[in-house]
Structure formats: C-alpha cells, structure tokens
CSV table of C-alpha atoms in Angstrom, one decimal:
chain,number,residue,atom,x,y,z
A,1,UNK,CA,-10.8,-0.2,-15.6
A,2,UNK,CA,-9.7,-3.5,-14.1
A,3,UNK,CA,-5.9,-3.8,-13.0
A,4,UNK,CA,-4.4,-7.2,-12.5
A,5,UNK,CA,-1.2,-8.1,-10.5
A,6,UNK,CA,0.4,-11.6,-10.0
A,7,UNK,CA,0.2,-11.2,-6.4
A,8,UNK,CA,-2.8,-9.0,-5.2
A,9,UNK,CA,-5.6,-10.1,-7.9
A,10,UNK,CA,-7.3,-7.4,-9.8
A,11,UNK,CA,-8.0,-4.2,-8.4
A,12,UNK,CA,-11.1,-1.7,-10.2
A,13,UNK,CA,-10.1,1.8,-10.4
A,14,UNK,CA,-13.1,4.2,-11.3
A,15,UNK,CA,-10.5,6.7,-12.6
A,16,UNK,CA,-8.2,6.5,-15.3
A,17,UNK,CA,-4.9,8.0,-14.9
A,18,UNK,CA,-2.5,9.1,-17.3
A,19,UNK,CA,0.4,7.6,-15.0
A,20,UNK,CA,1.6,4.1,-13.2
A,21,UNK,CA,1.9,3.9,-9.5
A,22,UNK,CA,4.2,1.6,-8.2
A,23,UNK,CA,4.8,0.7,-4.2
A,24,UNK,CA,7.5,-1.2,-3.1
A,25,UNK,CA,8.2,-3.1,0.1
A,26,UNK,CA,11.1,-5.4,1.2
A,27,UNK,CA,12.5,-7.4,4.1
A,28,UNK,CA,15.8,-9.1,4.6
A,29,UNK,CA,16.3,-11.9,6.9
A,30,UNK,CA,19.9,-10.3,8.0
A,31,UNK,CA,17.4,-7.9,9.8
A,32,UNK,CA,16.5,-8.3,13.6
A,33,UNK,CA,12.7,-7.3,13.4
A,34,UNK,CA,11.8,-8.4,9.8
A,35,UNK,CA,9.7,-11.3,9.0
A,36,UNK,CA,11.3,-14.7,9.4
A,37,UNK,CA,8.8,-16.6,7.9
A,38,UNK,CA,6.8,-16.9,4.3
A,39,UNK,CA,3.7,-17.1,6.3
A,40,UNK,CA,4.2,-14.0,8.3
A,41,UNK,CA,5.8,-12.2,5.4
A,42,UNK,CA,2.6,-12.7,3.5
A,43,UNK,CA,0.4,-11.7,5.5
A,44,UNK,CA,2.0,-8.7,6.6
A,45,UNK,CA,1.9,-8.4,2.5
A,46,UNK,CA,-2.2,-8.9,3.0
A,47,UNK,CA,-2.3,-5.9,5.8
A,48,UNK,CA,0.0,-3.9,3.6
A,49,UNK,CA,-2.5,-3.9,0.5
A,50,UNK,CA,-5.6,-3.2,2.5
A,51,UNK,CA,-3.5,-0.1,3.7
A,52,UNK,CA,-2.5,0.7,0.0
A,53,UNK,CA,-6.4,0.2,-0.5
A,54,UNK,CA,-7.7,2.8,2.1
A,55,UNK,CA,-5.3,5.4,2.7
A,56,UNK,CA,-5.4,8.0,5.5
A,57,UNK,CA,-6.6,11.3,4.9
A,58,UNK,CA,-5.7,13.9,6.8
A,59,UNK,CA,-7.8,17.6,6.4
A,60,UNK,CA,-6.0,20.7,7.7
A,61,UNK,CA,-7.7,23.3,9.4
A,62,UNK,CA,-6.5,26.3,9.1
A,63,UNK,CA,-6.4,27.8,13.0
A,64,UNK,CA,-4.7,30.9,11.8
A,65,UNK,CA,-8.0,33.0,10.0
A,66,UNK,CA,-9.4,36.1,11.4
A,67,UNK,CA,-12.8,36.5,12.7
C-alpha cells in the first residue's frame, strides 16, 4: 500500500489498517521559541517525519516477579 501526502511524498505501509492516523504540528510566530523562518520551519518539518517514521520503543521489564 502506497500512501501519498502533498508534503511528505509517498510513504509504503506493509500493513493495512482499518483506520487513518493523522499528526499534527503547528507554530505561531507570536511565539518566543517557534520558528521564524520558512526554511527552519521546514526542516524542523523534515526532522519531524523521520521521527514520525521511526518511533521509540520502549519494553518494560517487569522488576517485580518472584524467583
């Protein structure tokens, strides 16, 4: 399955899902540590979808069994 989107291109997804995921992200130039720039909003938006494309996982280890 090959998912297009205006800004990011087209992503493959190897599983089909029976939902839509959406992420949003904003900025607002009446903020003091935004982006004040196209170009730096950009790429921020660049670093953001690599992110989006290899999220964190985090395993929990249960430290609570008894031996």
């Amino acid at each position: 399955v090959k998912i297009r989107h205006p800004y990011f291109g087209t992503q493959k997804s190897d599983e089909v899902r029976n939902y839509f995921q959406y992420h949003t992200i904003f900025t607002s130039m009446k903020e003091t540590f935004g982006y004040k720039t196209p170009e730096a909003w950009f790429a921020y938006l660049r670093e953001w979808k690599e992110e989006l494309a290899h999220p964190v996982t985090v395993k929990v280890k249960d430290s609570h069994t008894t031996k």
